[in-house]
């Protein structure tokens, strides 16, 4: 992590989108994952036999409409499932070769806190503590073992890294004093505090204005590049996928119906559901002039 | 569609809405000018889109048009009469002719009533049909918004319907009174993209069948381009541009910024991965004393922008209006860029 004075410009290297590196080692390997939830007497097969992989340093998209199981998939993988009754949780779930499906809570926590995976959510206000200054909330998430720099300077460096101006000032604010885009950046800073190898982002920009959305996506992409951090982005917006992701999984009723590189998916969708999603999204902006 | 030359059904004249709230910590009051002297006409049978970022005053404008808020200054007129001074009969006429559809259909339908009771109340209140025929009348209404078989939906509660079905019920409720204008505040944003397409389609069908007009508030420029006859762009309480073709011929730099912020749906042309877009950052509102309210985010601002606030003026050949000192230059640059882009694509 560089210092507070680091150049924060979003424009870095101007490389064209490249094909995902097929030789990179697999970071996350999900095989036939089932997450069935119990709702009263009914069982909902929210995730029903999903195969899913993320390689080191790549950006993967998971798209689908509401109810397709994409968020449950991410929560199943990150094992963040409070307040739900699980009817069945089975399959193969490995992070760097370690079985995380049967991992104990203590071990999981270690994995989340140090060089494992982090997650950010659609609604930052719902996940930030309204009674604590944001600096403290970021500090709480810092990995314990790292020794570089003081606690405060590491918080400031993180705030700076996610593109917030005047980190020392922001660190002393409460969540309600920040705008939606700034809050989402604070969430990203918290997620980055454990220096993760994989970042899950569940609808990271859905609640944001279009201009702010573009800035936050740019920041995510810059972090992805600079830290060589793998990302899995869950979204209903094919635009986010087209802008950011190397590969994409299309989910429908709890199953992956198509998996392809982003270019392949957009140019030659194989599954009728993917084709329909792309058609609906592109038709609306068919006659426009893009700049 | 060209409406016959009649008085607009709704007219805003210098309408202004100021919200005042006591400061949370410390003494004093904070005022927010959510809508700041807006002039706007809504004609019968037209679809007017209102776009802008959150906080630009779109929803407050809708509340003013629906008589849910009283403007703190200026006038809102219904067929030439100010809303506040409408008599009893005229107010009933206003409520019949101007109807509303809201963003979240689940919270605008009473969860403890069946669809039949929700809609039946309005039928009785406005005496829309003879007493014995309510059920048949409601079934016909639901059928007209594409809910079939309607009898089945009448007995359900809102939570038993999907989001798209709930929004159809909300539209049916508005359509029952045969309104001239439906004011819809973000009617699409809680819906999936496939359902959005269906609701847009429904709005088009209803317009063709009954000539109902829509005032649609949205932040989704793609969807608005598909249905709008005219589009007004709002920025910090003001209409900064209004016209029939802002999507292809923007005159205001803010319109251009909004258009540029849309995500590409072509992974080969992704701008984020090429890292070739930089957007000016938002500035805090206190930096906006005097002059153009957009100038701090504007790439084209010059000296005059800091001293004189631009007002809406006619620009271009198609009846557009923009509040920018340099509208023509902005437009020329935008169309030049679009042209260069098209040429570039042809060359590839």
Coordinates of C-alpha atoms in Angstrom, one line a residue, chain A residues 48-259:
Chain A
X48 CA -29.1 -25.8 -7.3
X49 CA -25.9 -27.5 -8.4
X50 CA -23.6 -24.6 -9.6
X51 CA -20.1 -25.0 -10.9
X52 CA -18.1 -21.9 -10.7
X53 CA -14.4 -21.0 -10.8
X54 CA -12.4 -17.9 -10.2
X55 CA -8.7 -17.8 -11.2
X56 CA -6.1 -15.7 -9.6
X57 CA -6.4 -12.0 -10.7
X58 CA -9.4 -12.4 -13.0
X59 CA -12.7 -10.6 -12.9
X60 CA -15.7 -12.8 -13.2
X61 CA -19.3 -11.6 -13.5
X62 CA -22.5 -13.4 -12.3
X63 CA -25.6 -12.1 -13.9
X64 CA -29.2 -12.9 -13.5
X65 CA -32.5 -11.4 -12.6
X66 CA -33.9 -11.2 -9.2
X67 CA -34.6 -14.6 -7.7
X68 CA -32.0 -16.3 -9.9
X69 CA -29.9 -17.2 -6.9
X70 CA -26.9 -15.0 -7.7
X71 CA -26.8 -13.4 -4.2
X72 CA -27.4 -16.6 -2.4
X73 CA -24.5 -18.1 -4.4
X74 CA -22.2 -15.4 -3.2
X75 CA -23.4 -15.8 0.4
X76 CA -23.1 -19.5 0.2
X77 CA -19.5 -19.2 -1.0
X78 CA -18.5 -16.6 1.5
X79 CA -20.5 -18.5 4.2
X80 CA -22.3 -15.3 5.1
X81 CA -25.7 -16.5 5.8
X82 CA -27.2 -15.2 9.0
X83 CA -30.9 -15.4 9.6
X84 CA -31.7 -18.1 7.1
X85 CA -32.6 -21.7 7.7
X86 CA -30.5 -23.9 5.5
X87 CA -32.2 -27.1 4.3
X88 CA -29.2 -28.3 2.4
X89 CA -25.7 -27.0 1.9
X90 CA -23.6 -29.4 -0.1
X91 CA -21.0 -29.6 -2.9
X92 CA -17.4 -28.9 -3.3
X93 CA -16.2 -25.5 -2.2
X94 CA -12.4 -24.8 -2.1
X95 CA -10.4 -21.6 -1.7
X96 CA -6.8 -22.1 -2.6
X97 CA -7.3 -25.9 -2.2
X98 CA -8.8 -25.6 1.3
X99 CA -12.3 -26.9 1.9
X100 CA -14.3 -23.9 3.1
X101 CA -17.7 -25.6 3.1
X102 CA -16.8 -27.7 6.2
X103 CA -14.5 -25.1 7.8
X104 CA -15.2 -24.0 11.3
X105 CA -16.2 -20.5 12.2
X106 CA -12.8 -19.7 13.8
X107 CA -10.8 -20.8 10.8
X108 CA -13.2 -19.0 8.5
X109 CA -12.7 -15.8 10.4
X110 CA -9.0 -16.1 10.0
X111 CA -9.5 -16.6 6.3
X112 CA -11.7 -13.5 6.0
X113 CA -9.3 -11.4 8.0
X114 CA -6.1 -12.2 6.3
X115 CA -5.5 -12.5 2.6
X116 CA -8.7 -14.5 2.0
X117 CA -11.9 -13.0 0.5
X118 CA -14.0 -10.0 1.3
X119 CA -17.5 -9.0 0.2
X120 CA -19.2 -5.7 -0.5
X121 CA -22.9 -5.2 -0.7
X122 CA -25.4 -3.1 -2.6
X123 CA -26.5 -0.9 0.3
X124 CA -23.6 0.4 2.2
X125 CA -25.7 2.2 4.8
X126 CA -27.2 -1.2 5.9
X127 CA -23.7 -2.6 6.5
X128 CA -22.0 0.3 8.2
X129 CA -22.4 1.0 11.9
X130 CA -24.2 4.3 12.2
X131 CA -22.7 5.1 15.6
X132 CA -19.1 4.7 14.7
X133 CA -16.7 6.9 12.7
X134 CA -15.8 5.3 9.5
X135 CA -12.1 5.3 10.2
X136 CA -12.7 3.1 13.2
X137 CA -14.8 0.7 11.2
X138 CA -12.0 0.4 8.6
X139 CA -9.4 -0.1 11.4
X140 CA -11.4 -2.9 12.9
X141 CA -11.1 -4.9 9.7
X142 CA -7.3 -4.4 9.3
X143 CA -5.4 -7.6 9.4
X144 CA -3.6 -8.1 12.7
X145 CA -0.3 -9.5 11.5
X146 CA 0.8 -6.8 9.2
X147 CA 3.2 -4.4 10.9
X148 CA 3.8 -1.7 8.3
X149 CA 2.8 1.8 9.5
X150 CA 0.6 2.9 12.3
X151 CA -3.1 2.0 12.6
X152 CA -4.2 5.5 11.5
X153 CA -1.9 5.8 8.6
X154 CA -3.1 2.5 7.3
X155 CA -6.7 3.6 7.5
X156 CA -5.8 6.9 5.7
X157 CA -3.9 5.0 3.0
X158 CA -6.9 2.7 2.4
X159 CA -9.3 5.7 2.2
X160 CA -6.9 7.3 -0.3
X161 CA -6.6 4.1 -2.3
X162 CA -10.4 3.9 -2.8
X163 CA -10.4 7.4 -4.2
X164 CA -11.7 9.5 -1.3
X165 CA -10.4 13.0 -1.1
X166 CA -9.0 14.3 2.2
X167 CA -8.7 10.9 4.0
X168 CA -7.9 12.3 7.4
X169 CA -11.2 14.3 7.4
X170 CA -13.3 11.4 6.0
X171 CA -12.0 9.0 8.7
X172 CA -13.6 11.1 11.3
X173 CA -17.0 11.3 9.7
X174 CA -20.0 9.1 10.5
X175 CA -21.7 7.1 7.7
X176 CA -24.7 9.4 7.5
X177 CA -22.5 12.4 6.8
X178 CA -21.3 10.8 3.5
X179 CA -22.9 10.5 0.1
X180 CA -23.9 7.1 -1.3
X181 CA -20.9 6.9 -3.5
X182 CA -18.6 7.8 -0.6
X183 CA -20.2 5.2 1.6
X184 CA -19.7 2.6 -1.0
X185 CA -16.0 3.6 -1.2
X186 CA -15.8 3.2 2.6
X187 CA -17.3 -0.3 2.2
X188 CA -14.6 -1.1 -0.4
X189 CA -11.9 0.2 1.9
X190 CA -13.2 -2.1 4.7
X191 CA -13.2 -5.0 2.3
X192 CA -9.6 -4.2 1.2
X193 CA -8.4 -3.9 4.8
X194 CA -7.7 -7.6 5.0
X195 CA -5.8 -7.4 1.8
X196 CA -8.0 -10.0 0.1
X197 CA -7.1 -12.2 -2.9
X198 CA -10.7 -12.3 -3.9
X199 CA -13.4 -9.6 -3.6
X200 CA -17.1 -10.5 -4.0
X201 CA -19.2 -7.5 -4.9
X202 CA -22.9 -7.9 -4.7
X203 CA -24.6 -5.3 -6.9
X204 CA -21.9 -2.8 -5.9
X205 CA -23.3 0.2 -7.9
X206 CA -27.0 -0.5 -8.2
X207 CA -27.9 2.1 -5.6
X208 CA -25.7 4.8 -7.1
X209 CA -26.3 7.5 -9.7
X210 CA -25.0 6.8 -13.2
X211 CA -22.1 9.2 -13.0
X212 CA -21.1 7.9 -9.6
X213 CA -21.5 4.4 -10.7
X214 CA -18.9 4.9 -13.5
X215 CA -16.4 6.3 -11.0
X216 CA -16.9 3.5 -8.5
X217 CA -16.6 0.9 -11.2
X218 CA -13.4 2.6 -12.4
X219 CA -12.0 2.5 -8.9
X220 CA -12.9 -1.2 -8.6
X221 CA -11.1 -1.9 -11.8
X222 CA -8.1 0.0 -10.8
X223 CA -7.8 -1.9 -7.5
X224 CA -8.3 -5.1 -9.4
X225 CA -5.4 -4.3 -11.6
X226 CA -3.1 -2.7 -9.0
X227 CA -3.5 -5.3 -6.4
X228 CA -3.9 -8.2 -8.8
X229 CA -7.0 -9.0 -6.8
X230 CA -9.6 -11.3 -8.3
X231 CA -13.1 -10.0 -8.4
X232 CA -16.5 -11.7 -8.6
X233 CA -19.2 -9.2 -9.5
X234 CA -22.8 -10.1 -9.0
X235 CA -25.1 -7.9 -11.0
X236 CA -28.3 -7.7 -12.9
X237 CA -26.8 -5.1 -15.2
X238 CA -25.1 -6.4 -18.3
X239 CA -23.5 -3.0 -18.8
X240 CA -21.4 -3.6 -15.6
X241 CA -20.3 -7.0 -17.0
X242 CA -19.4 -5.6 -20.4
X243 CA -17.4 -2.9 -18.8
X244 CA -15.5 -4.9 -16.2
X245 CA -15.6 -8.6 -16.5
X246 CA -13.3 -11.1 -18.3
X247 CA -15.7 -14.0 -17.9
X248 CA -19.3 -14.3 -17.0
X249 CA -21.8 -16.8 -15.6
X250 CA -25.5 -16.4 -16.4
X251 CA -27.8 -17.7 -13.7
X252 CA -31.4 -18.6 -14.0
X253 CA -33.6 -20.3 -11.3
X254 CA -30.6 -21.4 -9.2
X255 CA -28.6 -22.8 -12.1
X256 CA -25.8 -21.6 -14.3
X257 CA -27.3 -21.7 -17.7
X258 CA -24.3 -20.3 -19.6
X259 CA -20.6 -19.6 -18.9

